Amino acid sequence: MSIKEDFEKLLERLQVERDEINLKLHLASMEAKQEFEEAEKEWHSLKIKAAEIADESIETSEEFIDKAKIVGEELKRAYNRIGKRLAD
C-alpha cells in the first residue's frame, strides 16, 4: 500500500469515528434535556411542598415532610445523572 492509500484509509476511519461520536453527543444531549424537563416538574412540585412546610398556618405531618425529602433526594440523583451525561 502506498502512503497516499494509507492516509486515505486513516481519513475514512477518522470520519466514521467522528460521525459516531457526533451522533452519540446528539443523543446524549437529547436524553439529558428530556430528563431535565422531567426533573423540572419535580422541582416545581418540591417548591410548592417546601412552601407548605414553611407556612406555619398549615399543619404538615411527618409523613408529608418525609415524602418531600424523598422527592428532593430523587431530584438530587437526577441532577447528578444529567451532570454526568453532559460531562461525558
Coordinates of N, CA and C in Angstrom, one line a residue:
M1 N 0.8 -1.2 0.0 CA 0.0 0.0 0.0 C 0.9 1.3 0.0
S2 N 0.4 2.2 -0.7 CA 1.2 3.5 -0.8 C 0.8 4.4 0.4
I3 N 1.7 5.3 0.6 CA 1.4 6.3 1.7 C 0.1 7.0 1.5
K4 N -0.2 7.3 0.2 CA -1.4 8.0 -0.1 C -2.6 7.1 0.3
E5 N -2.6 5.9 0.0 CA -3.7 4.9 0.3 C -3.8 4.8 1.8
D6 N -2.7 4.7 2.5 CA -2.7 4.6 4.0 C -3.4 5.8 4.6
F7 N -3.0 7.0 4.1 CA -3.6 8.2 4.6 C -5.1 8.3 4.3
E8 N -5.5 7.9 3.1 CA -6.9 7.9 2.8 C -7.7 6.9 3.7
K9 N -7.2 5.8 4.0 CA -7.8 4.8 4.9 C -7.9 5.4 6.3
L10 N -6.9 6.1 6.7 CA -6.9 6.8 8.0 C -8.0 7.8 8.1
L11 N -8.1 8.6 7.0 CA -9.2 9.6 6.9 C -10.6 9.0 7.0
E12 N -10.7 7.9 6.3 CA -12.0 7.2 6.3 C -12.4 6.7 7.7
R13 N -11.4 6.1 8.4 CA -11.7 5.6 9.8 C -12.0 6.8 10.7
L14 N -11.2 7.8 10.5 CA -11.5 9.0 11.4 C -12.9 9.6 11.1
Q15 N -13.3 9.6 9.9 CA -14.6 10.2 9.5 C -15.7 9.3 10.2
V16 N -15.6 8.0 10.1 CA -16.6 7.1 10.7 C -16.6 7.3 12.2
E17 N -15.5 7.4 12.8 CA -15.4 7.6 14.3 C -16.0 9.0 14.7
R18 N -15.7 10.0 13.9 CA -16.2 11.3 14.1 C -17.7 11.3 14.0
D19 N -18.2 10.7 13.0 CA -19.7 10.6 12.8 C -20.4 9.9 14.0
E20 N -19.8 8.8 14.4 CA -20.3 8.0 15.5 C -20.4 8.9 16.8
I21 N -19.3 9.6 17.1 CA -19.2 10.4 18.3 C -20.2 11.5 18.2
N22 N -20.3 12.1 17.0 CA -21.3 13.2 16.8 C -22.7 12.8 17.1
L23 N -23.0 11.6 16.6 CA -24.4 11.0 16.9 C -24.6 10.8 18.4
K24 N -23.6 10.2 19.0 CA -23.7 9.9 20.5 C -23.9 11.2 21.3
L25 N -23.2 12.2 20.9 CA -23.3 13.5 21.6 C -24.7 14.1 21.4
H26 N -25.2 14.0 20.2 CA -26.6 14.5 19.9 C -27.6 13.7 20.8
L27 N -27.5 12.4 20.8 CA -28.4 11.6 21.5 C -28.3 11.8 23.0
A28 N -27.1 11.9 23.5 CA -26.9 12.2 24.9 C -27.5 13.5 25.3
S29 N -27.3 14.5 24.5 CA -27.9 15.8 24.9 C -29.4 15.8 24.8
M30 N -30.0 15.0 23.9 CA -31.5 14.9 23.9 C -32.0 14.2 25.1
E31 N -31.3 13.1 25.5 CA -31.7 12.4 26.7 C -31.5 13.3 27.9
A32 N -30.5 14.0 28.0 CA -30.3 14.9 29.2 C -31.3 16.0 29.2
K33 N -31.7 16.5 28.1 CA -32.7 17.5 28.0 C -34.1 17.0 28.5
Q34 N -34.4 15.8 28.0 CA -35.7 15.1 28.4 C -35.7 14.9 29.9
E35 N -34.6 14.4 30.4 CA -34.5 14.1 31.9 C -34.6 15.4 32.7
F36 N -34.0 16.4 32.2 CA -34.1 17.7 32.9 C -35.5 18.3 32.9
E37 N -36.2 18.1 31.8 CA -37.6 18.6 31.7 C -38.4 17.8 32.7
E38 N -38.2 16.5 32.9 CA -38.9 15.8 33.9 C -38.6 16.2 35.3
A39 N -37.3 16.5 35.5 CA -36.8 17.0 36.8 C -37.4 18.3 37.1
E40 N -37.6 19.2 36.1 CA -38.2 20.5 36.3 C -39.6 20.4 36.9
K41 N -40.4 19.4 36.5 CA -41.7 19.2 37.0 C -41.6 18.8 38.5
E42 N -40.7 17.9 38.8 CA -40.5 17.6 40.2 C -40.0 18.8 41.1
W43 N -39.1 19.6 40.5 CA -38.6 20.8 41.1 C -39.8 21.7 41.5
H44 N -40.7 22.0 40.6 CA -41.8 22.8 40.9 C -42.7 22.2 42.0
S45 N -42.9 20.9 41.9 CA -43.7 20.3 42.9 C -43.0 20.4 44.3
L46 N -41.7 20.2 44.3 CA -41.0 20.3 45.6 C -41.0 21.7 46.2
K47 N -40.9 22.7 45.3 CA -41.0 24.1 45.8 C -42.4 24.4 46.4
I48 N -43.4 23.8 45.9 CA -44.8 24.0 46.4 C -44.8 23.3 47.8
K49 N -44.3 22.1 47.9 CA -44.3 21.4 49.2 C -43.5 22.1 50.2
A50 N -42.3 22.7 49.8 CA -41.5 23.4 50.7 C -42.2 24.6 51.2
A51 N -42.9 25.3 50.4 CA -43.7 26.5 50.8 C -44.8 26.1 51.8
E52 N -45.4 25.0 51.6 CA -46.4 24.5 52.5 C -45.8 24.1 53.9
I53 N -44.6 23.5 53.8 CA -43.9 23.1 55.1 C -43.5 24.4 55.8
A54 N -43.1 25.4 55.1 CA -42.6 26.6 55.8 C -43.8 27.5 56.3
D55 N -44.9 27.3 55.7 CA -46.1 28.1 56.1 C -46.6 27.5 57.5
E56 N -46.4 28.3 58.5 CA -46.8 27.8 59.9 C -48.3 27.7 60.1
S57 N -49.1 28.4 59.2 CA -50.5 28.3 59.3 C -51.1 27.0 58.8
I58 N -50.2 26.2 58.0 CA -50.7 25.0 57.5 C -50.0 23.9 58.3
E59 N -50.8 23.0 58.9 CA -50.2 21.9 59.6 C -49.7 20.8 58.7
T60 N -48.5 20.4 58.8 CA -47.9 19.4 58.0 C -47.5 18.2 58.8
S61 N -47.7 17.0 58.3 CA -47.4 15.8 59.0 C -45.9 15.4 58.8
E62 N -45.4 14.5 59.6 CA -44.1 14.0 59.4 C -44.1 13.2 58.1
E63 N -45.2 12.5 57.8 CA -45.2 11.8 56.5 C -45.1 12.7 55.3
F64 N -45.8 13.8 55.3 CA -45.7 14.8 54.3 C -44.3 15.3 54.1
I65 N -43.6 15.6 55.2 CA -42.2 16.1 55.2 C -41.3 15.0 54.6
D66 N -41.5 13.8 55.1 CA -40.7 12.7 54.6 C -40.8 12.5 53.1
K67 N -42.0 12.6 52.6 CA -42.3 12.4 51.2 C -41.6 13.6 50.4
A68 N -41.6 14.7 50.9 CA -40.9 15.9 50.3 C -39.4 15.6 50.3
K69 N -38.9 15.1 51.3 CA -37.4 14.7 51.4 C -37.1 13.7 50.3
I70 N -38.0 12.7 50.1 CA -37.7 11.7 49.1 C -37.7 12.3 47.7
V71 N -38.6 13.2 47.5 CA -38.6 13.9 46.2 C -37.4 14.7 46.0
G72 N -36.9 15.3 47.0 CA -35.7 16.1 47.0 C -34.5 15.2 46.7
E73 N -34.4 14.0 47.3 CA -33.3 13.1 47.0 C -33.4 12.5 45.6
E74 N -34.6 12.3 45.1 CA -34.7 11.8 43.7 C -34.3 12.9 42.7
L75 N -34.6 14.1 43.0 CA -34.1 15.3 42.2 C -32.6 15.4 42.2
K76 N -32.0 15.2 43.4 CA -30.6 15.3 43.5 C -29.9 14.2 42.6
R77 N -30.4 13.0 42.7 CA -29.9 11.9 41.8 C -30.1 12.2 40.3
A78 N -31.2 12.8 40.0 CA -31.5 13.1 38.6 C -30.5 14.2 38.1
Y79 N -30.3 15.2 38.9 CA -29.3 16.3 38.5 C -27.9 15.7 38.4
N80 N -27.6 14.8 39.3 CA -26.2 14.1 39.2 C -26.1 13.4 37.9
R81 N -27.2 12.6 37.5 CA -27.1 11.9 36.2 C -27.0 12.8 35.0
I82 N -27.8 13.9 35.1 CA -27.7 14.8 34.0 C -26.3 15.5 33.9
G83 N -25.8 15.8 35.0 CA -24.5 16.4 35.0 C -23.4 15.5 34.4
K84 N -23.5 14.2 34.8 CA -22.6 13.2 34.3 C -22.7 13.0 32.8
R85 N -23.9 13.0 32.3 CA -24.2 12.9 30.9 C -23.5 14.1 30.1
L86 N -23.7 15.3 30.7 CA -23.2 16.4 30.0 C -21.6 16.5 30.1
A87 N -21.1 15.9 31.1 CA -19.6 15.9 31.3 C -18.9 14.9 30.4
D88 N -19.7 13.8 30.0 CA -19.1 12.7 29.2 C -18.8 13.1 27.8

